[in-house]
Amino acid sequence: MQYSHIRTQSSKSAKKDTVENFNDKIDSALSLLVDLKISQEEKELLKMSLESMNEFIINHYGEKK
């Protein structure tokens, strides 16, 4: 039973790390949008897409740290 409890804790920790890591990648991607040579409308669509992915990851893996 203790092993199961430890495994559950490490799994939750790994999920939080996944969310945090993905969130950092989203922030990096959003900062790169400024330098892209595409229309403003395309930038907005990319931004909305990245934010949607971020929401999905948070909902799937749990809240951010």
PDB file of C-alpha atoms in Angstrom:
ATOM      1  CA  MET A   1       0.000   0.000   0.000  1.00  0.00           C
ATOM      2  CA  GLN A   2       2.825   2.430   0.724  1.00  0.00           C
ATOM      3  CA  TYR A   3       4.300   1.863  -2.724  1.00  0.00           C
ATOM      4  CA  SER A   4       0.974   2.765  -4.309  1.00  0.00           C
ATOM      5  CA  HIS A   5       0.804   5.970  -2.251  1.00  0.00           C
ATOM      6  CA  ILE A   6       4.368   6.964  -3.209  1.00  0.00           C
ATOM      7  CA  ARG A   7       3.703   6.253  -6.866  1.00  0.00           C
ATOM      8  CA  THR A   8       0.560   8.423  -6.782  1.00  0.00           C
ATOM      9  CA  GLN A   9       2.505  11.311  -5.249  1.00  0.00           C
ATOM     10  CA  SER A  10       5.283  11.106  -7.842  1.00  0.00           C
ATOM     11  CA  SER A  11       2.694  10.913 -10.618  1.00  0.00           C
ATOM     12  CA  LYS A  12       1.006  14.106  -9.387  1.00  0.00           C
ATOM     13  CA  SER A  13       4.389  15.816  -9.152  1.00  0.00           C
ATOM     14  CA  ALA A  14       5.271  14.758 -12.690  1.00  0.00           C
ATOM     15  CA  LYS A  15       1.966  16.123 -13.976  1.00  0.00           C
ATOM     16  CA  LYS A  16       2.586  19.501 -12.312  1.00  0.00           C
ATOM     17  CA  ASP A  17       6.065  19.593 -13.852  1.00  0.00           C
ATOM     18  CA  THR A  18       4.543  18.798 -17.255  1.00  0.00           C
ATOM     19  CA  VAL A  19       2.075  21.660 -16.913  1.00  0.00           C
ATOM     20  CA  GLU A  20       4.778  24.061 -15.762  1.00  0.00           C
ATOM     21  CA  ASN A  21       7.147  23.008 -18.565  1.00  0.00           C
ATOM     22  CA  PHE A  22       4.432  23.336 -21.201  1.00  0.00           C
ATOM     23  CA  ASN A  23       3.426  26.721 -19.827  1.00  0.00           C
ATOM     24  CA  ASP A  24       7.027  27.942 -20.233  1.00  0.00           C
ATOM     25  CA  LYS A  25       7.032  26.720 -23.833  1.00  0.00           C
ATOM     26  CA  ILE A  26       3.756  28.524 -24.535  1.00  0.00           C
ATOM     27  CA  ASP A  27       5.193  31.755 -23.113  1.00  0.00           C
ATOM     28  CA  SER A  28       8.278  31.366 -25.319  1.00  0.00           C
ATOM     29  CA  ALA A  29       6.164  30.705 -28.397  1.00  0.00           C
ATOM     30  CA  LEU A  30       3.973  33.728 -27.702  1.00  0.00           C
ATOM     31  CA  SER A  31       7.032  35.961 -27.418  1.00  0.00           C
ATOM     32  CA  LEU A  32       8.260  34.717 -30.813  1.00  0.00           C
ATOM     33  CA  LEU A  33       4.999  35.691 -32.522  1.00  0.00           C
ATOM     34  CA  VAL A  34       6.110  39.326 -32.604  1.00  0.00           C
ATOM     35  CA  ASP A  35       9.006  38.512 -34.955  1.00  0.00           C
ATOM     36  CA  LEU A  36       7.007  36.425 -37.439  1.00  0.00           C
ATOM     37  CA  LYS A  37       6.515  37.970 -40.858  1.00  0.00           C
ATOM     38  CA  ILE A  38       2.840  37.103 -41.154  1.00  0.00           C
ATOM     39  CA  SER A  39      -0.334  39.145 -40.997  1.00  0.00           C
ATOM     40  CA  GLN A  40      -1.719  40.374 -37.705  1.00  0.00           C
ATOM     41  CA  GLU A  41      -4.777  38.160 -38.211  1.00  0.00           C
ATOM     42  CA  GLU A  42      -2.577  35.062 -38.539  1.00  0.00           C
ATOM     43  CA  LYS A  43      -0.675  36.069 -35.414  1.00  0.00           C
ATOM     44  CA  GLU A  44      -3.949  36.366 -33.499  1.00  0.00           C
ATOM     45  CA  LEU A  45      -5.045  32.916 -34.709  1.00  0.00           C
ATOM     46  CA  LEU A  46      -1.732  31.403 -33.623  1.00  0.00           C
ATOM     47  CA  LYS A  47      -1.996  33.132 -30.261  1.00  0.00           C
ATOM     48  CA  MET A  48      -5.524  31.790 -29.712  1.00  0.00           C
ATOM     49  CA  SER A  49      -4.372  28.313 -30.728  1.00  0.00           C
ATOM     50  CA  LEU A  50      -1.466  28.372 -28.267  1.00  0.00           C
ATOM     51  CA  GLU A  51      -3.707  29.619 -25.475  1.00  0.00           C
ATOM     52  CA  SER A  52      -6.235  26.860 -26.240  1.00  0.00           C
ATOM     53  CA  MET A  53      -3.505  24.226 -26.047  1.00  0.00           C
ATOM     54  CA  ASN A  54      -2.356  25.691 -22.754  1.00  0.00           C
ATOM     55  CA  GLU A  55      -5.883  25.494 -21.321  1.00  0.00           C
ATOM     56  CA  PHE A  56      -6.214  21.895 -22.513  1.00  0.00           C
ATOM     57  CA  ILE A  57      -2.939  20.864 -20.854  1.00  0.00           C
ATOM     58  CA  ILE A  58      -3.910  22.549 -17.589  1.00  0.00           C
ATOM     59  CA  ASN A  59      -7.337  20.882 -17.639  1.00  0.00           C
ATOM     60  CA  HIS A  60      -5.859  17.503 -18.536  1.00  0.00           C
ATOM     61  CA  TYR A  61      -2.929  17.466 -16.094  1.00  0.00           C
ATOM     62  CA  GLY A  62      -4.232  19.747 -13.370  1.00  0.00           C
ATOM     63  CA  GLU A  63      -3.534  23.227 -12.147  1.00  0.00           C
ATOM     64  CA  LYS A  64      -0.230  25.047 -12.495  1.00  0.00           C
ATOM     65  CA  LYS A  65       2.143  25.172  -9.525  1.00  0.00           C
TER      66      LYS A  65
END
